[in-house]
Amino acid sequence: MTPRLAALLPDLAPWRSSRDFRLLWTQGLVTYLGSVMALIALPLQIKDLTGSPLAVGVMGAVELVPLVVFGLYGGALADAVDRRKVIVLTEAGLGLLAAVLLVNALLPTPLLWPLYVVAAGVAALAGLQRPALDSLLARIVPHDQLAAAAALNALRWQAGAIAGPALAGLVVAYAGNVPAYATTVVCFCLSVLMCRRLSSVPPVEHATKPSLRGIAEGARYAWSRPVLLGTYAIDLAAMFFAFPNTVFPFLADELDADWSLGLMYSAGAVGSLLVSLTSGWVSRTRRHGLLVVFGAAGWGLAMAAAGWTSHVWLVLGCLALAGAGDMLSGLGRSTIWNQTIPDRLRGRLAGIEVLSYSIGPQLGQVRAGAMAGWTGARPAIWTGGLACVAAVGLLTTALPKLLSYDARTDEDAARRRAAAGGPVDPGPVVGDAA
């Protein structure tokens, strides 16, 4: 293998240096493979019960309030208690909700309302769990390996996102919802066992109890950092305008290609995987704001093209390109967050991060479902893609510091690097505004 080719391959340093990273990586893959079964089966079941795109899109609205409330509280909780305990308990709760879906699917006539109740419960538990998971990375991986760890985590997600939706689509189409939900239950049981083996991750010294005041402190810190605001705002806008997954069942119908539904859900992960498999360069990149901006704009353009074309294979190709853009943007966001946020605020800021990358898709489902009911699936997709590009341009103009972010010179990154024991670039470093 030539040195140039080797430099493109993923950096495996986090995998070699951290047992907990290896364990968390494997657990995340098992969880995702199980979750995606339910993620595919649930909207399809609502579609079969109602025949309404809006009814499918309403699932996003049902999830929104629990996600906001418990996401913010979960961030404060992650700073105050052992993060491993939070992960184990919420993972067990998600397994119980999967069991509810299984029981409902076994009824002679499945009920509609439990599907929405479970969707709200999953959003609440995910909101509690994600800050603990996301804030854990900087505690178990050396500072200079954070970008590589983000790429490896993305690779894990993509492996599940490619195999999972395609497999789930086949399982639901040919075997029904019961086997899909049963698989979800089994995967969560395995995940809980693996989470219990993680090392304890106690809070930092003098950590405060979860409170509104603590949440407000995290929000003030985020508001005072234009770079962080830019990552949140761009991701929120990109997902709100150009996250059309909820209308994929109807798009497959419009294209007379029901067989393509699973591929539509997994196509984005194919594009993301191509980026991850050549992500060795990420460890050497310092301008991560550029990745956020151009990745999000590429996501929107590719989604617009996917909605415009009527050839199913071109649609799948455009969705793959969208996934590549989203992957670039995600790598930039994750690295900036881990490089700049102090550990004492990491849980609370992770709660805000959860909102930035979760509220957008939830609202995006409602937007896409409502518009598809009015105009059809394809116009709902391509107009959203163009709106995404416009929003990214406006936000970049309003928050120029994101585009100019450089890990070598950014003051917050220098402080975080010093706290982690790494080298600090020369130059003045001002005090912590928070």
Tab-separated table of C-alpha atoms in Angstrom:
chain	number	residue	atom	x	y	z
A	1	MET	CA	0.000	0.000	0.000
A	2	THR	CA	1.388	3.385	-0.989
A	3	PRO	CA	1.893	6.042	1.742
A	4	ARG	CA	-0.568	8.342	-0.017
A	5	LEU	CA	-3.307	5.701	0.036
A	6	ALA	CA	-2.521	4.740	3.619
A	7	ALA	CA	-2.925	8.386	4.654
A	8	LEU	CA	-6.546	8.296	3.463
A	9	LEU	CA	-7.541	5.262	5.521
A	10	PRO	CA	-9.328	5.818	8.865
A	11	ASP	CA	-7.067	6.549	11.820
A	12	LEU	CA	-7.447	3.623	14.267
A	13	ALA	CA	-5.572	5.237	17.143
A	14	PRO	CA	-8.707	5.657	19.366
A	15	TRP	CA	-9.588	1.971	18.871
A	16	ARG	CA	-6.100	0.903	19.940
A	17	SER	CA	-5.741	3.269	22.900
A	18	SER	CA	-9.130	3.013	24.661
A	19	ARG	CA	-10.956	-0.125	25.856
A	20	ASP	CA	-14.066	1.923	26.631
A	21	PHE	CA	-14.067	3.381	23.132
A	22	ARG	CA	-13.975	-0.134	21.644
A	23	LEU	CA	-16.798	-1.244	23.918
A	24	LEU	CA	-18.928	1.829	23.213
A	25	TRP	CA	-18.300	1.509	19.487
A	26	THR	CA	-19.507	-2.093	19.451
A	27	GLN	CA	-22.485	-1.366	21.673
A	28	GLY	CA	-23.517	1.502	19.409
A	29	LEU	CA	-23.472	-0.759	16.364
A	30	VAL	CA	-25.702	-3.348	18.045
A	31	THR	CA	-28.104	-0.647	19.250
A	32	TYR	CA	-28.336	0.939	15.830
A	33	LEU	CA	-29.004	-2.322	14.031
A	34	GLY	CA	-31.880	-2.967	16.411
A	35	SER	CA	-33.221	0.575	16.427
A	36	VAL	CA	-33.342	0.880	12.667
A	37	MET	CA	-35.745	-2.051	12.500
A	38	ALA	CA	-38.219	-0.063	14.575
A	39	LEU	CA	-37.403	3.193	12.767
A	40	ILE	CA	-38.435	1.592	9.463
A	41	ALA	CA	-41.363	-0.420	10.789
A	42	LEU	CA	-42.976	2.373	12.830
A	43	PRO	CA	-43.712	4.913	10.045
A	44	LEU	CA	-44.716	2.088	7.709
A	45	GLN	CA	-47.150	0.797	10.320
A	46	ILE	CA	-48.654	4.281	10.738
A	47	LYS	CA	-48.899	4.552	6.932
A	48	ASP	CA	-50.683	1.196	6.720
A	49	LEU	CA	-53.101	2.118	9.516
A	50	THR	CA	-53.951	5.621	8.243
A	51	GLY	CA	-52.766	6.040	4.628
A	52	SER	CA	-51.895	9.653	5.489
A	53	PRO	CA	-48.520	11.388	4.967
A	54	LEU	CA	-49.529	13.926	7.627
A	55	ALA	CA	-50.193	11.169	10.163
A	56	VAL	CA	-46.662	9.905	9.583
A	57	GLY	CA	-45.233	13.407	9.825
A	58	VAL	CA	-47.096	14.077	13.093
A	59	MET	CA	-44.797	11.510	14.703
A	60	GLY	CA	-42.083	14.181	14.562
A	61	ALA	CA	-44.316	16.680	16.378
A	62	VAL	CA	-45.141	14.121	19.077
A	63	GLU	CA	-41.431	13.571	19.691
A	64	LEU	CA	-40.505	17.243	19.780
A	65	VAL	CA	-41.523	18.377	23.292
A	66	PRO	CA	-40.086	15.334	25.137
A	67	LEU	CA	-36.874	15.693	23.173
A	68	VAL	CA	-36.486	19.373	24.095
A	69	VAL	CA	-37.344	18.988	27.784
A	70	PHE	CA	-35.423	15.793	28.465
A	71	GLY	CA	-32.532	16.738	26.184
A	72	LEU	CA	-31.817	19.861	28.233
A	73	TYR	CA	-32.310	18.039	31.536
A	74	GLY	CA	-30.188	15.132	30.291
A	75	GLY	CA	-27.331	17.529	29.645
A	76	ALA	CA	-27.436	18.842	33.206
A	77	LEU	CA	-27.760	15.287	34.518
A	78	ALA	CA	-24.681	14.147	32.575
A	79	ASP	CA	-22.581	16.829	34.331
A	80	ALA	CA	-23.847	15.838	37.780
A	81	VAL	CA	-23.901	12.006	37.945
A	82	ASP	CA	-22.033	8.962	36.655
A	83	ARG	CA	-22.622	8.993	32.908
A	84	ARG	CA	-22.400	5.207	32.694
A	85	LYS	CA	-25.454	4.837	34.958
A	86	VAL	CA	-27.454	7.219	32.780
A	87	ILE	CA	-26.558	5.241	29.668
A	88	VAL	CA	-27.417	1.852	31.196
A	89	LEU	CA	-30.793	2.930	32.628
A	90	THR	CA	-31.977	4.744	29.511
A	91	GLU	CA	-30.874	1.876	27.271
A	92	ALA	CA	-32.955	-0.501	29.391
A	93	GLY	CA	-35.926	1.871	29.092
A	94	LEU	CA	-35.619	1.956	25.317
A	95	GLY	CA	-35.672	-1.849	25.301
A	96	LEU	CA	-38.934	-1.833	27.291
A	97	LEU	CA	-40.528	0.567	24.792
A	98	ALA	CA	-39.482	-1.742	21.959
A	99	ALA	CA	-41.280	-4.531	23.820
A	100	VAL	CA	-44.452	-2.389	23.836
A	101	LEU	CA	-44.248	-2.084	20.049
A	102	LEU	CA	-43.862	-5.852	19.809
A	103	VAL	CA	-46.886	-6.539	22.010
A	104	ASN	CA	-49.000	-4.048	20.039
A	105	ALA	CA	-47.957	-5.627	16.734
A	106	LEU	CA	-49.038	-9.045	18.040
A	107	LEU	CA	-52.619	-7.832	18.597
A	108	PRO	CA	-55.222	-9.005	16.038
A	109	THR	CA	-55.813	-5.321	15.217
A	110	PRO	CA	-52.800	-3.158	16.215
A	111	LEU	CA	-53.698	0.169	17.818
A	112	LEU	CA	-52.516	3.526	16.500
A	113	TRP	CA	-52.193	5.519	19.726
A	114	PRO	CA	-49.478	3.310	21.321
A	115	LEU	CA	-47.243	4.075	18.351
A	116	TYR	CA	-47.323	7.784	19.156
A	117	VAL	CA	-46.901	7.149	22.895
A	118	VAL	CA	-43.837	4.996	22.250
A	119	ALA	CA	-42.440	7.605	19.848
A	120	ALA	CA	-42.748	10.251	22.594
A	121	GLY	CA	-41.159	7.905	25.142
A	122	VAL	CA	-38.252	7.099	22.866
A	123	ALA	CA	-37.662	10.829	22.324
A	124	ALA	CA	-37.640	11.435	26.103
A	125	LEU	CA	-35.187	8.619	26.829
A	126	ALA	CA	-32.991	9.553	23.872
A	127	GLY	CA	-32.933	13.126	25.159
A	128	LEU	CA	-31.741	11.897	28.553
A	129	GLN	CA	-29.167	9.518	27.066
A	130	ARG	CA	-27.539	11.398	24.210
A	131	PRO	CA	-25.773	14.087	26.303
A	132	ALA	CA	-24.200	11.371	28.476
A	133	LEU	CA	-23.083	9.435	25.398
A	134	ASP	CA	-21.823	12.448	23.480
A	135	SER	CA	-19.989	13.975	26.438
A	136	LEU	CA	-18.332	10.640	27.198
A	137	LEU	CA	-16.064	10.696	24.147
A	138	ALA	CA	-13.758	13.440	25.411
A	139	ARG	CA	-13.309	11.542	28.698
A	140	ILE	CA	-12.275	8.202	27.165
A	141	VAL	CA	-10.256	9.329	24.102
A	142	PRO	CA	-7.045	11.442	24.122
A	143	HIS	CA	-7.540	15.023	22.948
A	144	ASP	CA	-5.420	14.634	19.813
A	145	GLN	CA	-7.522	11.625	18.732
A	146	LEU	CA	-10.959	13.282	18.936
A	147	ALA	CA	-11.328	13.883	15.194
A	148	ALA	CA	-10.270	10.294	14.454
A	149	ALA	CA	-12.741	9.006	17.059
A	150	ALA	CA	-15.548	11.035	15.463
A	151	ALA	CA	-14.721	9.482	12.085
A	152	LEU	CA	-14.704	5.962	13.553
A	153	ASN	CA	-18.037	6.577	15.277
A	154	ALA	CA	-19.442	7.769	11.977
A	155	LEU	CA	-18.092	4.637	10.292
A	156	ARG	CA	-19.926	2.527	12.867
A	157	TRP	CA	-23.157	4.396	12.216
A	158	GLN	CA	-22.785	4.000	8.481
A	159	ALA	CA	-22.188	0.265	8.690
A	160	GLY	CA	-25.493	-0.041	10.512
A	161	ALA	CA	-27.252	2.539	8.367
A	162	ILE	CA	-26.393	0.703	5.152
A	163	ALA	CA	-27.146	-2.826	6.273
A	164	GLY	CA	-29.909	-1.967	8.728
A	165	PRO	CA	-32.496	-0.149	6.558
A	166	ALA	CA	-32.028	-2.509	3.611
A	167	LEU	CA	-32.470	-5.523	5.895
A	168	ALA	CA	-35.328	-3.897	7.802
A	169	GLY	CA	-37.132	-3.052	4.573
A	170	LEU	CA	-36.958	-6.688	3.504
A	171	VAL	CA	-37.997	-7.974	6.943
A	172	VAL	CA	-41.005	-5.650	7.178
A	173	ALA	CA	-42.044	-6.252	3.560
A	174	TYR	CA	-41.848	-10.030	3.646
A	175	ALA	CA	-42.198	-10.987	7.340
A	176	GLY	CA	-44.108	-8.097	8.882
A	177	ASN	CA	-43.640	-5.830	11.878
A	178	VAL	CA	-43.433	-8.534	14.553
A	179	PRO	CA	-39.970	-9.884	13.565
A	180	ALA	CA	-38.674	-6.317	13.183
A	181	TYR	CA	-39.764	-5.292	16.690
A	182	ALA	CA	-38.559	-8.604	18.156
A	183	THR	CA	-35.096	-7.937	16.709
A	184	THR	CA	-35.114	-4.498	18.321
A	185	VAL	CA	-35.871	-5.980	21.738
A	186	VAL	CA	-33.056	-8.549	21.470
A	187	CYS	CA	-30.519	-5.918	20.369
A	188	PHE	CA	-31.336	-3.638	23.301
A	189	CYS	CA	-30.912	-6.534	25.730
A	190	LEU	CA	-27.420	-7.164	24.326
A	191	SER	CA	-26.639	-3.449	24.430
A	192	VAL	CA	-27.511	-3.151	28.136
A	193	LEU	CA	-25.122	-5.995	28.944
A	194	MET	CA	-22.302	-4.218	27.087
A	195	CYS	CA	-23.049	-0.828	28.654
A	196	ARG	CA	-22.729	-2.353	32.114
A	197	ARG	CA	-19.093	-3.196	31.294
A	198	LEU	CA	-18.140	0.435	30.672
A	199	SER	CA	-15.874	2.071	33.227
A	200	SER	CA	-17.493	4.416	35.697
A	201	VAL	CA	-17.433	8.057	34.529
A	202	PRO	CA	-18.042	10.199	37.644
A	203	PRO	CA	-18.748	13.930	37.361
A	204	VAL	CA	-16.000	16.502	37.707
A	205	GLU	CA	-15.132	17.800	41.172
A	206	HIS	CA	-17.675	20.197	42.702
A	207	ALA	CA	-20.278	19.341	40.070
A	208	THR	CA	-23.644	20.983	40.714
A	209	LYS	CA	-26.969	19.182	40.844
A	210	PRO	CA	-29.203	19.382	37.753
A	211	SER	CA	-31.089	22.679	37.842
A	212	LEU	CA	-32.530	25.384	35.646
A	213	ARG	CA	-29.677	27.626	36.750
A	214	GLY	CA	-27.133	25.063	35.561
A	215	ILE	CA	-28.921	24.654	32.243
A	216	ALA	CA	-28.972	28.431	31.829
A	217	GLU	CA	-25.218	28.565	32.495
A	218	GLY	CA	-24.622	26.152	29.620
A	219	ALA	CA	-26.949	28.139	27.355
A	220	ARG	CA	-25.113	31.405	28.175
A	221	TYR	CA	-21.793	29.796	27.328
A	222	ALA	CA	-23.118	28.556	23.970
A	223	TRP	CA	-24.669	31.954	23.193
A	224	SER	CA	-21.336	33.675	23.859
A	225	ARG	CA	-19.512	31.459	21.319
A	226	PRO	CA	-20.380	32.363	17.695
A	227	VAL	CA	-18.593	29.248	16.419
A	228	LEU	CA	-20.791	26.973	18.517
A	229	LEU	CA	-23.909	28.936	17.572
A	230	GLY	CA	-23.019	28.485	13.920
A	231	THR	CA	-22.727	24.707	14.236
A	232	TYR	CA	-26.090	24.476	15.991
A	233	ALA	CA	-27.942	26.836	13.669
A	234	ILE	CA	-26.653	25.362	10.405
A	235	ASP	CA	-27.436	21.810	11.443
A	236	LEU	CA	-30.905	22.808	12.647
A	237	ALA	CA	-31.677	24.586	9.371
A	238	ALA	CA	-30.303	21.774	7.194
A	239	MET	CA	-32.414	19.141	8.929
A	240	PHE	CA	-35.569	21.255	9.113
A	241	PHE	CA	-35.614	22.048	5.420
A	242	ALA	CA	-34.016	18.938	3.922
A	243	PHE	CA	-34.797	15.876	6.050
A	244	PRO	CA	-37.500	14.117	3.996
A	245	ASN	CA	-37.171	10.559	5.366
A	246	THR	CA	-40.749	10.521	6.574
A	247	VAL	CA	-42.069	10.781	2.991
A	248	PHE	CA	-39.824	8.087	1.504
A	249	PRO	CA	-42.686	5.528	1.536
A	250	PHE	CA	-44.752	7.943	-0.552
A	251	LEU	CA	-41.829	8.808	-2.825
A	252	ALA	CA	-41.356	5.104	-3.540
A	253	ASP	CA	-45.062	4.931	-4.459
A	254	GLU	CA	-44.803	7.969	-6.771
A	255	LEU	CA	-41.798	6.412	-8.530
A	256	ASP	CA	-43.612	3.062	-8.773
A	257	ALA	CA	-40.641	1.453	-7.033
A	258	ASP	CA	-41.787	-0.022	-3.719
A	259	TRP	CA	-38.691	-2.254	-3.765
A	260	SER	CA	-36.475	0.827	-3.378
A	261	LEU	CA	-37.756	1.957	0.033
A	262	GLY	CA	-35.048	0.249	2.076
A	263	LEU	CA	-32.418	1.540	-0.338
A	264	MET	CA	-33.712	5.094	0.053
A	265	TYR	CA	-33.217	4.887	3.812
A	266	SER	CA	-29.702	3.465	3.437
A	267	ALA	CA	-28.450	5.467	0.415
A	268	GLY	CA	-27.319	8.416	2.528
A	269	ALA	CA	-25.217	6.101	4.654
A	270	VAL	CA	-23.461	4.814	1.522
A	271	GLY	CA	-22.250	8.326	0.720
A	272	SER	CA	-21.267	8.871	4.341
A	273	LEU	CA	-19.351	5.600	4.345
A	274	LEU	CA	-17.266	6.656	1.359
A	275	VAL	CA	-16.234	9.768	3.272
A	276	SER	CA	-15.426	7.781	6.409
A	277	LEU	CA	-13.378	5.178	4.561
A	278	THR	CA	-11.158	7.978	3.244
A	279	SER	CA	-11.183	10.003	6.477
A	280	GLY	CA	-7.498	9.766	7.349
A	281	TRP	CA	-7.084	13.385	6.271
A	282	VAL	CA	-9.544	14.527	8.979
A	283	SER	CA	-6.897	14.071	11.693
A	284	ARG	CA	-4.737	16.634	9.876
A	285	THR	CA	-7.495	19.163	9.190
A	286	ARG	CA	-7.700	22.322	11.295
A	287	ARG	CA	-10.419	24.324	9.454
A	288	HIS	CA	-13.409	22.341	10.685
A	289	GLY	CA	-15.849	25.213	10.169
A	290	LEU	CA	-15.367	24.824	6.422
A	291	LEU	CA	-16.498	21.211	6.708
A	292	VAL	CA	-19.677	22.288	8.523
A	293	VAL	CA	-20.654	24.939	5.974
A	294	PHE	CA	-19.822	23.212	2.702
A	295	GLY	CA	-21.050	19.850	3.933
A	296	ALA	CA	-24.469	21.266	4.865
A	297	ALA	CA	-24.749	23.158	1.576
A	298	GLY	CA	-23.876	19.980	-0.335
A	299	TRP	CA	-26.532	18.097	1.614
A	300	GLY	CA	-29.182	20.613	0.543
A	301	LEU	CA	-28.149	20.654	-3.130
A	302	ALA	CA	-28.151	16.873	-3.338
A	303	MET	CA	-31.588	16.658	-1.692
A	304	ALA	CA	-32.952	19.203	-4.164
A	305	ALA	CA	-31.640	17.054	-7.025
A	306	ALA	CA	-33.150	13.919	-5.460
A	307	GLY	CA	-36.587	15.547	-5.406
A	308	TRP	CA	-36.269	16.943	-8.899
A	309	THR	CA	-35.386	13.742	-10.758
A	310	SER	CA	-37.958	11.029	-11.482
A	311	HIS	CA	-35.504	8.171	-12.146
A	312	VAL	CA	-35.240	5.989	-9.065
A	313	TRP	CA	-31.541	5.181	-9.499
A	314	LEU	CA	-30.694	8.869	-9.872
A	315	VAL	CA	-32.715	9.539	-6.738
A	316	LEU	CA	-30.668	6.949	-4.866
A	317	GLY	CA	-27.429	8.445	-6.210
A	318	CYS	CA	-28.437	11.940	-5.077
A	319	LEU	CA	-29.342	10.627	-1.636
A	320	ALA	CA	-25.875	9.078	-1.424
A	321	LEU	CA	-24.292	12.442	-2.293
A	322	ALA	CA	-26.452	14.075	0.375
A	323	GLY	CA	-25.132	11.579	2.894
A	324	ALA	CA	-21.547	12.457	1.968
A	325	GLY	CA	-22.266	16.148	2.562
A	326	ASP	CA	-23.949	15.433	5.882
A	327	MET	CA	-20.970	13.323	6.930
A	328	LEU	CA	-18.536	16.175	6.251
A	329	SER	CA	-20.698	18.596	8.191
A	330	GLY	CA	-21.092	16.147	11.074
A	331	LEU	CA	-17.350	15.543	11.362
A	332	GLY	CA	-16.770	19.289	11.525
A	333	ARG	CA	-19.439	19.845	14.179
A	334	SER	CA	-18.355	16.962	16.398
A	335	THR	CA	-14.695	17.954	16.292
A	336	ILE	CA	-15.400	21.606	17.090
A	337	TRP	CA	-17.592	20.626	20.038
A	338	ASN	CA	-15.006	18.241	21.495
A	339	GLN	CA	-12.110	20.616	20.870
A	340	THR	CA	-13.596	23.734	22.452
A	341	ILE	CA	-16.090	22.914	25.231
A	342	PRO	CA	-14.706	22.695	28.811
A	343	ASP	CA	-15.378	19.413	30.604
A	344	ARG	CA	-17.390	21.010	33.410
A	345	LEU	CA	-19.985	22.144	30.830
A	346	ARG	CA	-19.722	19.257	28.420
A	347	GLY	CA	-22.917	17.499	29.491
A	348	ARG	CA	-25.042	20.641	29.350
A	349	LEU	CA	-23.613	21.648	25.992
A	350	ALA	CA	-24.161	18.086	24.774
A	351	GLY	CA	-27.817	18.588	25.704
A	352	ILE	CA	-27.932	21.641	23.456
A	353	GLU	CA	-26.161	19.646	20.741
A	354	VAL	CA	-28.827	16.958	21.008
A	355	LEU	CA	-31.462	19.615	20.374
A	356	SER	CA	-29.551	21.050	17.414
A	357	TYR	CA	-29.282	17.755	15.570
A	358	SER	CA	-32.542	16.185	16.773
A	359	ILE	CA	-35.150	18.946	16.734
A	360	GLY	CA	-34.364	19.685	13.092
A	361	PRO	CA	-35.249	16.175	11.884
A	362	GLN	CA	-38.392	16.090	14.041
A	363	LEU	CA	-39.636	19.403	12.652
A	364	GLY	CA	-38.391	18.362	9.226
A	365	GLN	CA	-40.639	15.315	9.340
A	366	VAL	CA	-43.639	17.506	10.069
A	367	ARG	CA	-42.677	19.968	7.302
A	368	ALA	CA	-42.060	17.251	4.727
A	369	GLY	CA	-45.181	15.272	5.661
A	370	ALA	CA	-47.467	18.307	5.588
A	371	MET	CA	-46.069	19.600	2.292
A	372	ALA	CA	-46.138	16.149	0.687
A	373	GLY	CA	-49.834	15.897	1.529
A	374	TRP	CA	-50.354	19.179	-0.329
A	375	THR	CA	-47.930	18.998	-3.274
A	376	GLY	CA	-46.716	15.388	-3.398
A	377	ALA	CA	-43.468	13.874	-2.150
A	378	ARG	CA	-41.100	15.117	-4.872
A	379	PRO	CA	-41.874	18.860	-4.603
A	380	ALA	CA	-41.686	18.576	-0.811
A	381	ILE	CA	-38.139	17.249	-1.171
A	382	TRP	CA	-36.661	19.556	-3.819
A	383	THR	CA	-38.055	22.798	-2.382
A	384	GLY	CA	-36.702	21.846	1.018
A	385	GLY	CA	-33.268	21.208	-0.450
A	386	LEU	CA	-33.113	24.657	-2.053
A	387	ALA	CA	-34.337	26.290	1.165
A	388	CYS	CA	-31.526	24.491	3.021
A	389	VAL	CA	-28.864	25.971	0.729
A	390	ALA	CA	-30.304	29.458	1.144
A	391	ALA	CA	-30.427	29.103	4.937
A	392	VAL	CA	-26.810	27.913	5.120
A	393	GLY	CA	-25.702	30.941	3.088
A	394	LEU	CA	-27.572	33.389	5.313
A	395	LEU	CA	-26.304	31.834	8.541
A	396	THR	CA	-22.706	31.776	7.320
A	397	THR	CA	-22.968	35.474	6.522
A	398	ALA	CA	-24.439	36.216	9.951
A	399	LEU	CA	-21.844	34.096	11.846
A	400	PRO	CA	-18.567	34.475	9.903
A	401	LYS	CA	-16.399	33.140	12.766
A	402	LEU	CA	-17.587	29.611	11.997
A	403	LEU	CA	-16.120	29.757	8.509
A	404	SER	CA	-12.797	31.095	9.829
A	405	TYR	CA	-12.494	28.617	12.730
A	406	ASP	CA	-8.974	27.198	13.015
A	407	ALA	CA	-8.103	24.676	15.736
A	408	ARG	CA	-4.530	26.008	15.862
A	409	THR	CA	-5.511	29.561	16.791
A	410	ASP	CA	-8.970	29.375	18.382
A	411	GLU	CA	-8.749	30.430	22.050
A	412	ASP	CA	-11.295	27.906	23.343
A	413	ALA	CA	-9.540	25.070	21.529
A	414	ALA	CA	-6.223	26.185	23.068
A	415	ARG	CA	-7.673	26.120	26.595
A	416	ARG	CA	-9.241	22.711	26.052
A	417	ARG	CA	-5.971	21.384	24.630
A	418	ALA	CA	-4.066	22.678	27.660
A	419	ALA	CA	-6.578	21.099	30.061
A	420	ALA	CA	-6.100	17.765	28.280
A	421	GLY	CA	-2.321	18.018	28.611
A	422	GLY	CA	-1.592	18.764	24.961
A	423	PRO	CA	0.619	21.470	23.452
A	424	VAL	CA	-0.718	24.996	23.410
A	425	ASP	CA	-0.089	27.230	20.414
A	426	PRO	CA	1.731	30.471	21.282
A	427	GLY	CA	-0.348	33.573	21.734
A	428	PRO	CA	-2.568	35.183	24.351
A	429	VAL	CA	-5.469	33.197	25.723
A	430	VAL	CA	-8.204	35.170	27.417
A	431	GLY	CA	-10.146	34.005	30.454
A	432	ASP	CA	-13.241	31.845	30.327
A	433	ALA	CA	-16.207	34.091	29.617
A	434	ALA	CA	-18.496	31.553	31.216
